[in-house]
Coordinates of C-alpha atoms and ligand atoms in Angstrom, one line a residue:
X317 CA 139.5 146.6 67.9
X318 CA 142.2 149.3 68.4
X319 CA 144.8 146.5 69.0
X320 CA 143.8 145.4 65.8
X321 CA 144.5 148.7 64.4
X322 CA 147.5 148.8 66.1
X323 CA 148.5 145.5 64.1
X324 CA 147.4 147.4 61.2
X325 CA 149.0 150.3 61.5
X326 CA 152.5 148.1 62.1
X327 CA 151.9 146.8 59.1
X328 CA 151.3 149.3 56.7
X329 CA 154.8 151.3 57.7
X330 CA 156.7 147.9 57.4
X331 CA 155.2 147.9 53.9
X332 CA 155.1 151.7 52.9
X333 CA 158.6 152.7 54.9
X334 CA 159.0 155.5 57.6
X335 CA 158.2 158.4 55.3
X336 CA 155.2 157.3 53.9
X337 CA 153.9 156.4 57.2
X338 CA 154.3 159.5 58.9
X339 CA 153.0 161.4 56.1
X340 CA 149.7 159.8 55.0
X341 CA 149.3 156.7 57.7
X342 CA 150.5 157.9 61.3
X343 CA 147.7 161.0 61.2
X344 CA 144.8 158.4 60.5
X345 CA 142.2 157.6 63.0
X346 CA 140.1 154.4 63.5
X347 CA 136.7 155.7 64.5
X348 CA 134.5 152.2 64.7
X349 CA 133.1 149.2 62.7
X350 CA 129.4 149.3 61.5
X351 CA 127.9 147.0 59.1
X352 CA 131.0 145.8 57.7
X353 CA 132.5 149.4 57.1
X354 CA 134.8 150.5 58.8
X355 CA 135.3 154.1 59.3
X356 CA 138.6 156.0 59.6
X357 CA 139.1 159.4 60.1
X358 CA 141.5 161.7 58.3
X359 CA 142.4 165.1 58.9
X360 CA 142.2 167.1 55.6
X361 CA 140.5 166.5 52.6
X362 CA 143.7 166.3 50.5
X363 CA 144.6 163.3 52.3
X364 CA 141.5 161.6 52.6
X365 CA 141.4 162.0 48.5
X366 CA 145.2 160.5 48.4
X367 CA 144.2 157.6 51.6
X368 CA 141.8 156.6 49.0
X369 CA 143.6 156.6 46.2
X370 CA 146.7 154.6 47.3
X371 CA 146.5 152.9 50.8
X372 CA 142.3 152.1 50.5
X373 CA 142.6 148.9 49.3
X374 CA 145.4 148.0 51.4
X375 CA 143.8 148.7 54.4
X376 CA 140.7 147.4 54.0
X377 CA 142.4 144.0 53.1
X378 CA 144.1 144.1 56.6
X379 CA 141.4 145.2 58.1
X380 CA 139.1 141.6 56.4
X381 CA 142.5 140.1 57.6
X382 CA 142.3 141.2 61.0
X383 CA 138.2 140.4 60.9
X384 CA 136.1 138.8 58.2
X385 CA 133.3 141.0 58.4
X386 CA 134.7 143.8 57.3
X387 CA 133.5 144.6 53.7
X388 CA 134.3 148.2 53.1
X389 CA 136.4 151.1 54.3
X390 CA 135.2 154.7 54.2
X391 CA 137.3 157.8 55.0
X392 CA 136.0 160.5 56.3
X393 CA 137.2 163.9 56.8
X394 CA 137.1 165.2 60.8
X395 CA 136.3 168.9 60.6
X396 CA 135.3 170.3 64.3
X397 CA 135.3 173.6 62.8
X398 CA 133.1 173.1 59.6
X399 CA 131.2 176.1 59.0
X400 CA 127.4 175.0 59.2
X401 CA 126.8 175.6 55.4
X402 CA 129.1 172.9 54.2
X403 CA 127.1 170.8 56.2
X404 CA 123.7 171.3 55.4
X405 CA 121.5 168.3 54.5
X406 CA 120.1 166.9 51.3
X407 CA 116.8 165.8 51.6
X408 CA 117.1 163.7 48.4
X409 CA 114.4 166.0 46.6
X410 CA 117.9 167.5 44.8
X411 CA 118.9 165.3 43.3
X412 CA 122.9 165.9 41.6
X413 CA 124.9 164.2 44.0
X414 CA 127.6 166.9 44.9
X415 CA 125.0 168.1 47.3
X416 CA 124.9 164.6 49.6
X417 CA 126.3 165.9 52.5
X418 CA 124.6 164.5 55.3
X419 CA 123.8 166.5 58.6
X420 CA 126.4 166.6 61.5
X421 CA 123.9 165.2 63.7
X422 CA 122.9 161.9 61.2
X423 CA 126.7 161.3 61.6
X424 CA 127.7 162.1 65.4
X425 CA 126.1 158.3 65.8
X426 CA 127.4 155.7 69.0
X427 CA 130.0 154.7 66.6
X428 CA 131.6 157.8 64.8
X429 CA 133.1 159.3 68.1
X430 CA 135.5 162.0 67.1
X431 CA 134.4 165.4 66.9
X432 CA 132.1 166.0 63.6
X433 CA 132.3 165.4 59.8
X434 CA 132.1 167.0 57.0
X435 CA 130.6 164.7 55.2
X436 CA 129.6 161.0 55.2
X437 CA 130.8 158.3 54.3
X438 CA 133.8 158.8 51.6
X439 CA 134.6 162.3 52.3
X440 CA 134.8 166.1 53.5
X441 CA 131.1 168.2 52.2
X442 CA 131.2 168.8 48.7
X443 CA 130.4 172.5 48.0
X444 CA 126.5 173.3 48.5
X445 CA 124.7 173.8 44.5
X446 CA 125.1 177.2 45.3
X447 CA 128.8 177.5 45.5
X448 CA 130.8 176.9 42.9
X449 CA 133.5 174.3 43.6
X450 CA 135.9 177.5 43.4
X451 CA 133.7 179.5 45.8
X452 CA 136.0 180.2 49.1
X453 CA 133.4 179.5 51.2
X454 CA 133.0 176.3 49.4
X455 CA 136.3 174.7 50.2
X456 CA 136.8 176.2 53.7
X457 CA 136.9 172.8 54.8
X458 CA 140.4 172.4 52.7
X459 CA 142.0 175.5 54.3
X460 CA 143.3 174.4 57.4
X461 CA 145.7 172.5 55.2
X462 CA 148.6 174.5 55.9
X463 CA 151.4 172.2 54.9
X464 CA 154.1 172.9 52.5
X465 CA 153.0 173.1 48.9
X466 CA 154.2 170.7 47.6
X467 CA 153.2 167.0 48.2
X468 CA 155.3 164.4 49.5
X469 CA 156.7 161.9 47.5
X470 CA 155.9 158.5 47.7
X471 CA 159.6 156.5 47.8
X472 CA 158.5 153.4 46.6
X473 CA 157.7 155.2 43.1
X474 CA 160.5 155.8 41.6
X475 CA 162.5 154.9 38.1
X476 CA 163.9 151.5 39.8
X477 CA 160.5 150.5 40.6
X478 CA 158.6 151.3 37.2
X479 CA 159.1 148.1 35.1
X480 CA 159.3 149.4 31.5
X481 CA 157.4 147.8 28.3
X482 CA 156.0 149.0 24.7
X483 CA 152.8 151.1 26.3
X484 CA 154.9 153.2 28.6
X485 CA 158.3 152.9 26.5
X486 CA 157.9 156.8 25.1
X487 CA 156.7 158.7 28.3
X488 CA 159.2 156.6 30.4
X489 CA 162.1 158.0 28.3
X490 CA 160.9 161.3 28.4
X491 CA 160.5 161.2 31.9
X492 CA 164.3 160.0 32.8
X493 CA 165.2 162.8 29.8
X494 CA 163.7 165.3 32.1
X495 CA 164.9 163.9 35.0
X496 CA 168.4 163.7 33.9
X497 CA 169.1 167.0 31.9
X498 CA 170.8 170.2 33.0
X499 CA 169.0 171.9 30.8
X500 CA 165.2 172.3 29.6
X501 CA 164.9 170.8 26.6
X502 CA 160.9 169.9 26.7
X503 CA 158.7 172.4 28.2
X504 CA 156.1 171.4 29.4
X505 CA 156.4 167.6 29.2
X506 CA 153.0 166.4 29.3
X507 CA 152.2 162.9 30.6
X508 CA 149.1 161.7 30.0
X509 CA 146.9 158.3 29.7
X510 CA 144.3 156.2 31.7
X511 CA 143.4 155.1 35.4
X512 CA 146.3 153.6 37.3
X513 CA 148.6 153.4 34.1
X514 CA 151.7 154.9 36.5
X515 CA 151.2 158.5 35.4
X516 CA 151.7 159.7 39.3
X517 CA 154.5 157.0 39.8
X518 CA 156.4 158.7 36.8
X519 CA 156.2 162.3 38.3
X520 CA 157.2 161.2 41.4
X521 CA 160.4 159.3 40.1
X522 CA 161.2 162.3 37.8
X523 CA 161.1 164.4 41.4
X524 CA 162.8 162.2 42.9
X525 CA 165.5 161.9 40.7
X526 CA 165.8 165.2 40.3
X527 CA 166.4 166.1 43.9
X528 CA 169.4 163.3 43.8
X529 CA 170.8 164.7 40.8
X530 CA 170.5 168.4 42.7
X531 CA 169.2 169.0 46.1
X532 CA 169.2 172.4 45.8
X533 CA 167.0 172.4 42.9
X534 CA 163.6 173.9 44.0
X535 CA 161.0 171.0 43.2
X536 CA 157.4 171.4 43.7
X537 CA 154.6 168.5 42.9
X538 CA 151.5 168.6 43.9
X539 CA 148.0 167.4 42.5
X540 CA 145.9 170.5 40.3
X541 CA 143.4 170.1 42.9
X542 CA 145.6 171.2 45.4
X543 CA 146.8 173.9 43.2
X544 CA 143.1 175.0 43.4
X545 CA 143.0 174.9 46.7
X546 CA 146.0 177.2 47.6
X547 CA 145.0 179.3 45.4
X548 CA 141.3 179.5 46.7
X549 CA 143.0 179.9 50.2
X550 CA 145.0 182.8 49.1
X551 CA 142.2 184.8 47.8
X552 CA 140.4 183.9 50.9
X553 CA 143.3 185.5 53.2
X554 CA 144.2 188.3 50.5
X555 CA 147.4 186.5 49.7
X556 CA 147.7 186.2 46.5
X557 CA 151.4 188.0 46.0
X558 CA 152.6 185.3 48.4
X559 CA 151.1 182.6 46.4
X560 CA 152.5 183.8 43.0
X561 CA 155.7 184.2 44.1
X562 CA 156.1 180.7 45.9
X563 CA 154.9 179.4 42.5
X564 CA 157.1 181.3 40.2
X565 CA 160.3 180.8 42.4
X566 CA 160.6 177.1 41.4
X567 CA 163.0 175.5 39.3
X568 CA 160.6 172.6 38.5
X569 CA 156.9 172.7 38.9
X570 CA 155.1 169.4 38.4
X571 CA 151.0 169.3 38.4
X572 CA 149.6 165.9 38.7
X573 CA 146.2 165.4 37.1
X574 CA 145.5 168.8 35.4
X575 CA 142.4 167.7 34.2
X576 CA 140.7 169.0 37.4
X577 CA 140.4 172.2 36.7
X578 CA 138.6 171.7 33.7
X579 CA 135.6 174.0 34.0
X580 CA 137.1 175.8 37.3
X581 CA 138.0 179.2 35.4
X582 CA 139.9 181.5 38.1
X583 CA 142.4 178.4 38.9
X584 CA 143.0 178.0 35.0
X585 CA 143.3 181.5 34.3
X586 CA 145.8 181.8 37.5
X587 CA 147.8 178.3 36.3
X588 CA 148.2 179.7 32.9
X589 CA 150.2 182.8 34.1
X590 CA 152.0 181.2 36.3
X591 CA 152.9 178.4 33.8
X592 CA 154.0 181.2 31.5
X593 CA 155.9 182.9 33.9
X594 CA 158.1 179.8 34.6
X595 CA 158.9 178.5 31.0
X596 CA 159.5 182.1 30.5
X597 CA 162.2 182.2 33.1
X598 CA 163.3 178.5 31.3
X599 CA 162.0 176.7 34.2
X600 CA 161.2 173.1 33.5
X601 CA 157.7 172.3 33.6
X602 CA 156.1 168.9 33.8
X603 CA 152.3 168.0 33.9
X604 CA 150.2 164.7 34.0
X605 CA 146.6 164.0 32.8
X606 CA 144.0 161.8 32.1
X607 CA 144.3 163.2 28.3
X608 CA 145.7 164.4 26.1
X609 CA 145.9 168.4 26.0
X610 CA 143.8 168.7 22.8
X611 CA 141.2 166.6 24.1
X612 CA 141.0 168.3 27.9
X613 CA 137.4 169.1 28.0
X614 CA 136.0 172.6 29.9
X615 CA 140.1 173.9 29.3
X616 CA 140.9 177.2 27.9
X617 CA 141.7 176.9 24.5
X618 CA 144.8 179.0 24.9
X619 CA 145.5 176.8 27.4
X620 CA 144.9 174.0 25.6
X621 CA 147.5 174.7 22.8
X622 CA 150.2 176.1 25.7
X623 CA 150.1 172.5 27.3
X624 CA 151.1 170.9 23.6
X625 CA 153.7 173.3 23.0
X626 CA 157.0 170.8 24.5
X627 CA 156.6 167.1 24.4
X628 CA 153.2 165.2 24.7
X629 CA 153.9 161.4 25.7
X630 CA 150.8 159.0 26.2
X631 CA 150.9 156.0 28.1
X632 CA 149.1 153.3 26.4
X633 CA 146.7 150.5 28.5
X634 CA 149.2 147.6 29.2
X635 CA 149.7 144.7 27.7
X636 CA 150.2 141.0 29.1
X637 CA 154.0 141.0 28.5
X638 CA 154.1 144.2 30.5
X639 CA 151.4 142.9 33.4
X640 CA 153.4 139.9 34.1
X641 CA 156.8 142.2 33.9
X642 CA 155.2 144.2 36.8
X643 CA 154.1 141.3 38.5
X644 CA 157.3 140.0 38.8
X645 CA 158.8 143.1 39.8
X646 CA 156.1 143.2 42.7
X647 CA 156.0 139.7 43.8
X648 CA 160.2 140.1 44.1
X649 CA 159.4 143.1 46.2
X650 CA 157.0 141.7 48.3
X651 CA 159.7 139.1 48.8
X652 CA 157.1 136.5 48.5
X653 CA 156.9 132.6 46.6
X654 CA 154.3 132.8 43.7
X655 CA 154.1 130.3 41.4
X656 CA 154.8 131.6 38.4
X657 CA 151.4 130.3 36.9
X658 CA 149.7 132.2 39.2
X659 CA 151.5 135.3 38.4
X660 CA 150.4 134.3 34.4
X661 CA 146.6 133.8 35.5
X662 CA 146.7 137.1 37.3
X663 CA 148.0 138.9 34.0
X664 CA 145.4 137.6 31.8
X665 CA 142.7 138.0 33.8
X666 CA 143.1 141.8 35.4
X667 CA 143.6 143.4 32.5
X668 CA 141.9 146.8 33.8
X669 CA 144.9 148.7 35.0
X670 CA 148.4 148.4 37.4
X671 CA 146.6 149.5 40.2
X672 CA 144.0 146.9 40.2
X673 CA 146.9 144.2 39.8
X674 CA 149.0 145.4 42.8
X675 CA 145.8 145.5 45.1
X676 CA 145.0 141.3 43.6
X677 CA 149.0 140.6 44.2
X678 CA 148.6 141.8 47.7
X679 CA 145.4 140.1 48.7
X680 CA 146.5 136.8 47.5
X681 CA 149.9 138.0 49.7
X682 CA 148.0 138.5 52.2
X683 CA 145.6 136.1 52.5
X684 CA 148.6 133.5 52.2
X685 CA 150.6 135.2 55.2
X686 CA 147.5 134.7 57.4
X687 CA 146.1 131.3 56.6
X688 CA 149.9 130.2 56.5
X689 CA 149.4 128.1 53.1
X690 CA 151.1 128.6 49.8
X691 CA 149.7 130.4 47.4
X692 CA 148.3 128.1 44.4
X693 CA 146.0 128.5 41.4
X694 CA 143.0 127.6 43.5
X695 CA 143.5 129.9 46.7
X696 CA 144.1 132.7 44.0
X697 CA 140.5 132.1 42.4
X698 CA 139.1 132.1 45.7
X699 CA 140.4 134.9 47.3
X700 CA 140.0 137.1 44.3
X701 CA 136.4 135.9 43.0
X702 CA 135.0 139.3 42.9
X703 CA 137.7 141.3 41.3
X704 CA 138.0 138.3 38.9
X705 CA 134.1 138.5 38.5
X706 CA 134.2 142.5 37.5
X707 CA 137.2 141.9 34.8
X708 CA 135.5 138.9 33.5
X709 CA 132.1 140.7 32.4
X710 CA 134.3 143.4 31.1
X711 CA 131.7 145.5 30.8
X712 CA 132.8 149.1 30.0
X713 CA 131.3 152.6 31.6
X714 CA 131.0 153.7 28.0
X715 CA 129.0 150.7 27.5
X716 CA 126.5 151.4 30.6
X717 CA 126.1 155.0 29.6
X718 CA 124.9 154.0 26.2
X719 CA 122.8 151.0 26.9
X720 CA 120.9 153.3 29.7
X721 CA 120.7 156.3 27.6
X722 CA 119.1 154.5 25.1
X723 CA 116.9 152.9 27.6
X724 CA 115.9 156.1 29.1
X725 CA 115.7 158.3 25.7
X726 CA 118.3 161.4 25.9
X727 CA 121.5 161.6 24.7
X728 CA 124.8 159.7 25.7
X729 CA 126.5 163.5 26.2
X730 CA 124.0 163.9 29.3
X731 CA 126.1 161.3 31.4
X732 CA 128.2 163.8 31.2
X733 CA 126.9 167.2 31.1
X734 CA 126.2 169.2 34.4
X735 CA 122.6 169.4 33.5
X736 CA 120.6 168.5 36.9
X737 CA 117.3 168.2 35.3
X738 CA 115.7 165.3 37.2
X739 CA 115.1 163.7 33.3
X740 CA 118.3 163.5 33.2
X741 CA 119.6 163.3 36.6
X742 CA 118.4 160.2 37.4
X743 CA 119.6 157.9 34.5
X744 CA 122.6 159.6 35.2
X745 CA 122.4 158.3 38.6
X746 CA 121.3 154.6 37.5
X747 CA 124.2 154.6 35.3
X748 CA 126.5 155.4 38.2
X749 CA 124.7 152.6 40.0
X750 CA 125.8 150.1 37.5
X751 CA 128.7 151.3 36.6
X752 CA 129.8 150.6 40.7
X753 CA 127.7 147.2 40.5
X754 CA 129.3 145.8 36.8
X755 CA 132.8 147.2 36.8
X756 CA 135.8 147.4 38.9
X757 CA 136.1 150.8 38.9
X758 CA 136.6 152.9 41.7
X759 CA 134.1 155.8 43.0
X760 CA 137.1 158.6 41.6
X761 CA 137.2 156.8 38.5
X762 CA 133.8 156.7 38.1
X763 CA 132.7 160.3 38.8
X764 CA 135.5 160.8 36.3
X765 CA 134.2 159.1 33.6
X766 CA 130.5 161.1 34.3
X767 CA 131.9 164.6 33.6
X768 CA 134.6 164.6 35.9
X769 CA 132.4 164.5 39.0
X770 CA 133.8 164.0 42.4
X771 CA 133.3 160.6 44.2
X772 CA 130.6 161.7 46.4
X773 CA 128.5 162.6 43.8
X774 CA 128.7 158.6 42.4
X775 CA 128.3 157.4 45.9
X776 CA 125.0 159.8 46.3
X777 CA 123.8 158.1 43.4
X778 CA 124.4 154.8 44.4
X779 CA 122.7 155.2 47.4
X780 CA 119.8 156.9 45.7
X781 CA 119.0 154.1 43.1
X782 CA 119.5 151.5 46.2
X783 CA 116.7 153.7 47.9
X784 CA 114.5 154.1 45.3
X785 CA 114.9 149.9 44.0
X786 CA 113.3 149.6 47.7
X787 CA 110.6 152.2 47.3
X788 CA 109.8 151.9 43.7
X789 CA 108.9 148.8 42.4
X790 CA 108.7 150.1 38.4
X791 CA 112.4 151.6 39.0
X792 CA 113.2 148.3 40.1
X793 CA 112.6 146.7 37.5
X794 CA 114.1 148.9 35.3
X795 CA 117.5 148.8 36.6
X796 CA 117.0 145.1 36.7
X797 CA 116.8 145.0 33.3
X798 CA 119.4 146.9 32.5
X799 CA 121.7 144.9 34.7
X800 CA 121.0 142.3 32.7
X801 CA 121.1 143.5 29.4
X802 CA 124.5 144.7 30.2
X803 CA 125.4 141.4 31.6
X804 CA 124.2 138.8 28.8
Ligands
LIG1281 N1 155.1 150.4 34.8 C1 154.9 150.3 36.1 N2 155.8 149.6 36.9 C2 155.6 149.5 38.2 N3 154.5 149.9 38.9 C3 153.6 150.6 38.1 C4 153.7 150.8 36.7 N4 152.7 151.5 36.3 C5 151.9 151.7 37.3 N5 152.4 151.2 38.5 C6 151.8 151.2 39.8 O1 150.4 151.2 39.7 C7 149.8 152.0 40.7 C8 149.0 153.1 40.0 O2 149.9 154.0 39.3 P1 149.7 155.6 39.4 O3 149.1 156.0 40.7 O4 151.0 156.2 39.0 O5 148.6 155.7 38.3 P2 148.0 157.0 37.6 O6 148.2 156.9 36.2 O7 148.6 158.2 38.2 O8 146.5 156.9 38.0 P3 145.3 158.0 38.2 O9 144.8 158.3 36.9 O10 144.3 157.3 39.1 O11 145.9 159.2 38.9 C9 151.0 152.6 41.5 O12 151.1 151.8 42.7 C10 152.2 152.4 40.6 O13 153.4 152.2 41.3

């Protein structure tokens, strides 16, 4: 098994380049195979959240390649010096899933061999009910990430790379407009629209660009959840003046996904100053977001209305004309023979977002490389049954929520609120369930969708309602029906 990591591992930095190898590939490690998951090991949370996000799929397709039975990846956060409450088990009885972290000794099993977790599968403990996700204590997990601020960038997204069409037309101006000017003439540009729409891809080009135009600009992106997390670590080591100041000495400051601290009041209230302090000083500042700034839930309102001030630019679900652009663009990158028919199938049939139809385009690669056939029509349909499956029902979160709502009796809004009452709890959870089982979305996007929970909270739930379909035979039923009420 670890030469066939080792093949892995080869792979991934021929296909992501040096600098995205050392920086989110070289410091994972392959912990063991069990049931068709395999586990790998990662060591801060930041990273797992980003392995997940962007290399996941990847790897878990190598990994199928390398052997068949692998089904699943999970990531998991090694943390030898986890203070015991972060770890702290869940009996089930409570039952919001934020507090699944399982004990250190359910995980330190024949297979998991390095050192301990902090959680299980998916990812470093959640904070315990008790904290709040801002509590220091809560994230002390997070603080031995000590790296620079700001993220690195990913090189293969940048302005050359991003194929251009009607839904992204506006913020992709924008972007190079930013990019390209001496001066500030937006402040703040705010990107925002759906799941894997290329909202990080644009930031990064804009940074990179940037940097070409001027190296000695000061440039700083990072994700708001890491902005929370520095900021939680400065309180923690009473070093807050050092924080400020490395914030409000840039000349650009980009925030990816702002949307995260909705509802986390000390990181808003800190990210407000500081944004004032730099477009104050006429620093340029550029954030991204699932929405748009009227319509960011749990956000101050003055906030709110700050983030609208300079130019708002959406970026609109894709279209066919721009799928099969992208396609293109990828398949020519990948340097690999696809019939253009295939290419036309893939574009009208994964219509959920760019990231979905970059992970089918490099299955079918993939899968072609190691068979050593051609890629056709048929070997497409065949590798990619299940992801073709998901698009095809086409059955939407908002859909689930409402049908098991209704089912259930309380209101759509409790999908989303943070009420843990088990009444509502539980629905919540069976909605989570389907929404894993009848869509292609991923856990993030999920928990996203429910209130902006984080992943571990829909993977709780998922295994819950397995659980309970096994204990409970009425439950059983009930979720049965649903599935296929939401199916017909
Ligand atoms: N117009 C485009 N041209 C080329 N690639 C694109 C385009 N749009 C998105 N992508 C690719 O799709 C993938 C997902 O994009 P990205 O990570 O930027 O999405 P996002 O909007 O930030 O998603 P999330 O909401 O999950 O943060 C990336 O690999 C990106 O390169």
């Amino acid at each position: 098994m670890d030469q066939q990591w080792a093949r892995i591992r080869g792979r991934l930095k021929d296909e992501v380049g040096e600098i995205a190898y050392r920086s989110w590939l070289q410091p994972l490690s392959f912990a063991g195979i069990r049931g068709g998951e395999v586990r790998i090991v990662v060591p801060t949370r930041f990273m797992r959240d980003w392995v997940l996000t962007h290399y996941a799929d990847r790897i878990r397709n190598l990994w199928s390649g390398e052997n068949p039975e692998v089904q699943s990846i999970d990531v998991v956060v090694a943390a030898a010096n986890a203070p015991a409450a972060l770890a702290a088990d869940d009996d089930g009885e409570d039952i919001e899933g934020n507090d699944a972290a399982p004990a250190p000794a359910r995980l330190s099993s024949a297979l998991v061999q390095p050192n301990s977790y902090t959680s299980g599968s998916y990812g470093a403990a959640p904070p315990s009910p008790a904290f709040s996700d801002e509590s220091p204590t809560a994230v002390a997990s997070v603080l031995e990430d000590r790296t620079d601020i700001s993220a690195p960038l990913d090189p293969r997204f940048t302005f050359e790379n991003f194929v251009v069409g009607k839904p992204n037309e506006l913020a992709h101006a924008a972007a190079r407009r930013v990019a390209d000017a001496t001066s500030v003439t937006f402040n703040p540009l705010f990107l925002y629209g759906g799941v894997g729409l290329g909202k990080t891809h644009l930031m990064h080009a804009i940074a990179w660009q940037i940097r070409r135009n001027d190296p000695n600009r000061k440039v700083i992106y990072l994700s708001a959840e890491k902005f929370m997390y520095q900021f939680i670590r400065a309180l923690r080591f009473k070093d807050t003046m050092a924080f400020k100041q490395q914030f409000r000495s840039v000349d650009v400051l980009m925030i990816d996904d702002v949307q995260f601290i909705s509802g986390k009041d000390s990181t808003q209230e800190e990210f407000f100053h500081t944004f004032n302090a730099l477009v104050d000083q006429n620093r340029q500042v550029i954030i991204s977001a699932d929405k748009s700034p009227s319509d960011l839930e749990g956000m101050e309102e003055r906030l709110r209305s700050r983030l609208g001030w300079g130019l708002v630019a959406d970026i609109h679900p894709t279209t066919y004309e721009l799928r099969l652009g992208i396609l293109q663009a990828k398949a020519d990158a990948l340097n690999a023979a696809i019939p253009l028919k295939v290419l036309e199938f893939l574009a009208h049939k994964i219509t959920s977002n760019v990231r979905e139809l970059e992970g089918a385009l490099n299955r079918i690669v993939a899968h072609a490389e190691l068979v050593g056939r051609a890629i056709s029509l048929e070997s497409t349909q065949e590798v990619l049954h299940d992801l073709l499956r998901a698009n095809d029902r086409r059955v939407t979160i908002d859909e689930i929520q409402k049908r098991v709502a209704e089912h259930f009796n309380i209101r759509v809004a409790d999908m989303h609120s943070a009420r843990r009452a088990r009444a509502v709890a539980r629905p919540r959870q069976v909605a989570m369930y389907l929404a894993k089982q009848l869509t292609a979305r991923s856990l993030p996007e999920i928990g996203r969708k429910f209130g902006g929970r984080d992943h571990t909270t829909v993977m709780h739930a998922v295994k819950k309602v397995e659980e309970l379909r096994t204990t409970d035979p009425a439950f059983a039923e009930d979720v049965e029906l649903l599935r296929r009420m939401l199916e017909s």
